[in-house]
Every structure is written in C-alpha cells, then in structure tokens.
Short mmCIF file of C-alpha atoms and ligand atoms in Angstrom, two decimals:
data_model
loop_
_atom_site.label_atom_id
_atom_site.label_comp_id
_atom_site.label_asym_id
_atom_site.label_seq_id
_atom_site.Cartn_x
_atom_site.Cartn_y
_atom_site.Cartn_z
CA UNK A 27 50.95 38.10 60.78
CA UNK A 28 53.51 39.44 58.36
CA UNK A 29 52.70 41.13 55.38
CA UNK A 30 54.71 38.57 53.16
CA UNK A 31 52.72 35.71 54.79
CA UNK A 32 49.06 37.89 53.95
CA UNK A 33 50.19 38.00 50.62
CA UNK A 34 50.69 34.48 50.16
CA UNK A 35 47.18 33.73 50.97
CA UNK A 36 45.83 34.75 47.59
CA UNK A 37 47.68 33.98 44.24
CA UNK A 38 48.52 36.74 41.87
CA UNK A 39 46.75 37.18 39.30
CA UNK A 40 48.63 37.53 35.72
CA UNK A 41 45.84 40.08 34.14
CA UNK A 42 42.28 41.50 35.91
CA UNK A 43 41.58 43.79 38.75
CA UNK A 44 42.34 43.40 43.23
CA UNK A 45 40.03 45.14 45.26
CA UNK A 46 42.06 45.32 48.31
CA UNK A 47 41.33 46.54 52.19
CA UNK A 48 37.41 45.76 51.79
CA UNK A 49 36.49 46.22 55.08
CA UNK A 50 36.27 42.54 56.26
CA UNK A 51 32.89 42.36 56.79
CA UNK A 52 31.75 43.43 53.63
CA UNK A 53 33.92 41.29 51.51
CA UNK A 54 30.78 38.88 50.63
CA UNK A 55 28.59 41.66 50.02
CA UNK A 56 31.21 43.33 47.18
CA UNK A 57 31.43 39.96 45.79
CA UNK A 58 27.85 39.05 45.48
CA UNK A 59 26.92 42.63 44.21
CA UNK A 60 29.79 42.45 41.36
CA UNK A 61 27.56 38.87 40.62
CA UNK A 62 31.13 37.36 40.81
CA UNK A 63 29.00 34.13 41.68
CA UNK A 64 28.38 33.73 37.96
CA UNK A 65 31.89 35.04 36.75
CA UNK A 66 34.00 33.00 35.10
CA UNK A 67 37.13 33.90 35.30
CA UNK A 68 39.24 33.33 38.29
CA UNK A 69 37.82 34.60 41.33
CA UNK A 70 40.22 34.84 44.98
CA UNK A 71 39.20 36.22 47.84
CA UNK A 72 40.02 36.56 51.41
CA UNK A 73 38.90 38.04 54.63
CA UNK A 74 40.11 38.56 58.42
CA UNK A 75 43.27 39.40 56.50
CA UNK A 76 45.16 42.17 58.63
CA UNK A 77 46.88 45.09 56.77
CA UNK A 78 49.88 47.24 57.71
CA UNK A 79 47.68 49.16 60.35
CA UNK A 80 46.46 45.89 61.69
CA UNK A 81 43.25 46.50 60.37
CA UNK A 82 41.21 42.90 59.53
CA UNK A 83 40.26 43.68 55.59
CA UNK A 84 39.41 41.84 52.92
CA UNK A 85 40.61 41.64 49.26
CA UNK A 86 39.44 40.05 45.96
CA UNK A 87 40.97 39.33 42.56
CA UNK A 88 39.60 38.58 39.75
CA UNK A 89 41.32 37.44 36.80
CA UNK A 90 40.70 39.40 33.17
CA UNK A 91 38.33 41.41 34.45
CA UNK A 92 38.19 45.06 35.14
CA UNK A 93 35.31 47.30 36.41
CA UNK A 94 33.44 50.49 34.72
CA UNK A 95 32.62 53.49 36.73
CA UNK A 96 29.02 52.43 37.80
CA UNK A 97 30.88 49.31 39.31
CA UNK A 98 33.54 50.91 40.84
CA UNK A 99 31.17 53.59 42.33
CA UNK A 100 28.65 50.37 44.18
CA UNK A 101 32.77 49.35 45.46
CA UNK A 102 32.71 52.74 46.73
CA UNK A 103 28.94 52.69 48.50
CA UNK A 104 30.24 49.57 50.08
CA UNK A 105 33.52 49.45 50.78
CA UNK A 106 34.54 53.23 50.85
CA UNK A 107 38.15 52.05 52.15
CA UNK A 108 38.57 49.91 49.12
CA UNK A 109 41.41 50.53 46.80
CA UNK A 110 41.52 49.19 43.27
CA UNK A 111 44.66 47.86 41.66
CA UNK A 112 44.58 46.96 37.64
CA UNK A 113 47.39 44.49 36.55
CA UNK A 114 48.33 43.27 33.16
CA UNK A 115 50.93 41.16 32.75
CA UNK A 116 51.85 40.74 36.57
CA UNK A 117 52.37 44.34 36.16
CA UNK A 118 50.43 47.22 38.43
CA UNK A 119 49.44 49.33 35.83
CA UNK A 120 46.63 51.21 38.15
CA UNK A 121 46.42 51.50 41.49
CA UNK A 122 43.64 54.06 43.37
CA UNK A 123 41.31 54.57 46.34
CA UNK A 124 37.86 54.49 45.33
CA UNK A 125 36.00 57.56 45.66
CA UNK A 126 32.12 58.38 46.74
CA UNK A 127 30.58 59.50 43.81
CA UNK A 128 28.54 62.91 44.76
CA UNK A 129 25.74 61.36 42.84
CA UNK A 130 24.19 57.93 42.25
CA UNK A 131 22.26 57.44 39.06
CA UNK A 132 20.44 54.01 38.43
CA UNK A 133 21.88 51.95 40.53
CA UNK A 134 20.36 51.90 43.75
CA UNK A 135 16.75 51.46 44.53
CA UNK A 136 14.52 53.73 47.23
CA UNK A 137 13.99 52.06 49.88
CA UNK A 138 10.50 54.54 49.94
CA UNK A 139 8.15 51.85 47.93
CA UNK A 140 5.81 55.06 48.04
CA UNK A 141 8.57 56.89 45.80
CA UNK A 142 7.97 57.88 42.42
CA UNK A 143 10.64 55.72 40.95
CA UNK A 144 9.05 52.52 42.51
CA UNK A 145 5.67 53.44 41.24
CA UNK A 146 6.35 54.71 37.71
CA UNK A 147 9.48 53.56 35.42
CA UNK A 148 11.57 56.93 36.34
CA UNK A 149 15.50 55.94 36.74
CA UNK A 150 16.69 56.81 40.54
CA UNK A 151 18.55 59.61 41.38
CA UNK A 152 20.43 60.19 44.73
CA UNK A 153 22.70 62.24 46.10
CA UNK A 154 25.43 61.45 47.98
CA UNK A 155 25.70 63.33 52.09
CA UNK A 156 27.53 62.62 55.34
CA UNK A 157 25.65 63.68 58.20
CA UNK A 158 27.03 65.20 61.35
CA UNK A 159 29.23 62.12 62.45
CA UNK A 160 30.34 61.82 59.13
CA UNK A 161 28.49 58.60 58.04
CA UNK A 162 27.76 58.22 54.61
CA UNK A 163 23.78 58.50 53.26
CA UNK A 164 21.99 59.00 50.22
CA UNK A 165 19.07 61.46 49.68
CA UNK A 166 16.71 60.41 46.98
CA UNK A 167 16.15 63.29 44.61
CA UNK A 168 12.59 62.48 44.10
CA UNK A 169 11.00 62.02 47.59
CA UNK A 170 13.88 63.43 49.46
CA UNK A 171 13.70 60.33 51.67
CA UNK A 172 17.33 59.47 53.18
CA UNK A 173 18.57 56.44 53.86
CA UNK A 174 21.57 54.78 55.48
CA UNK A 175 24.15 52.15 53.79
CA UNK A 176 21.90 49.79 55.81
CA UNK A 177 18.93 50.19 53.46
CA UNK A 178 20.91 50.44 50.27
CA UNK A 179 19.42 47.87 47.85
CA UNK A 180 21.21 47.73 44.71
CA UNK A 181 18.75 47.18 41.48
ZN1 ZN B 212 12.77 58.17 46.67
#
C-alpha cells in the first residue's frame, strides 16, 4: 500500500488534532481513554494502516479539538510511538512525538487496592522507569509497588 492511498483512508480535517502511528493495537484503547465515544465533533480513525517503515499503526483525528498536557501524557503511556499533529485551517501548525512524562500525577490509579491512595483520598503519584529491556513501568510513590502498562488503569 502506497502512502497516497493510506492517506486517503481518513479525510482531513480543516481544524483539531491527528494522533498518528498509534501502534495498531492500541488505537481503541487511545480512543476510549480520550472518551472520544461521547465527543462531538468529528471523530476518524483507522487501524492496520501501514506507515513508511511498513509498520501496521493507527491514527485518529478529531475535528476542533486539541489535547492538554495530562491528555497528551495518557497518549504517551499508551501509545509512546504516537506523534501529534495540530492543524488549523488545513494548515500543520504543530507537529511532535509525544514524550513519557518522568512523572504521572492523578491520572492513573494503583493497581495495589492496599495502597494509600485507594484507601484514603491522597492524589497518585508515580514515577515513570524502564527496566532492563527497556519496557516502560510506573513505580507508585506511595507503596513503591510497580506495575506494567498491562495494569495501568486510568481514573
Ligand atoms: Zn501505590
């Protein structure tokens, strides 16, 4: 597959934000953690899509909408690969990779139901570590529990 034929797939959007080279199999996942179920502005999105490398990705775009740090950094938790392009007016007017925040405040749960943020109304803290193969896991600040992208649970 070509790229021009990819990129006839999914419409351009005149205004609003593309998340583009999701890894394919967390395209549903970005979209139902952005709640872009409920959204309602124009919403495309693909997957099994392949990119220059040949890679199968995903991409969304959503139309007059653009994202705040805490959302771009659950992209980032997600879909580490992701980049984020801004357009107003057909125009690219930001284009970036996202980046793994070396922190996550408030927006992930512990997955530890003994932790003190489950049992008393403290906000979550974790910090963000790569272990040995260099796959991506939090550490909870509070009970030092650590846990993979497989137990994330966003609140
Ligand atoms: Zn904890």
């Amino acid at each position: 597959m070509d790229k021009k034929r990819t990129e006839l797939i999914v419409s351009a959007i005149r205004s609003g934000t593309v998340i583009d080279h999701i890894p394919s199999d967390k395209t549903f996942q970005v979209i139902n953690m952005l709640n872009l179920e409920g959204n309602e502005n124009q919403v495309y999105f693909g997957t099994n899509l392949y990119s220059d490398k040949y890679i199968s990705k995903g991409i969304i775009k959503i139309s007059d909408t653009f994202f705040d740090k805490t959302e771009i950094n659950k992209i980032a938790l997600v879909a580490p690969t992701a980049t984020l392009i801004e357009i107003e007016d057909y125009e690219i007017t930001k284009k970036y990779k996202v980046e793994l925040p070396k922190t996550v405040e408030e927006i992930v749960k512990c997955f530890n139901p003994k932790c003190v943020t489950n049992t008393e109304s403290i906000p979550t803290m974790f910090k963000v570590i790569e272990d040995h193969k260099g796959t991506m896991k939090l550490s909870c600040h509070y009970c030092e529990k650590t846990m993979t992208k497989e137990n994330i649970e966003f609140l």
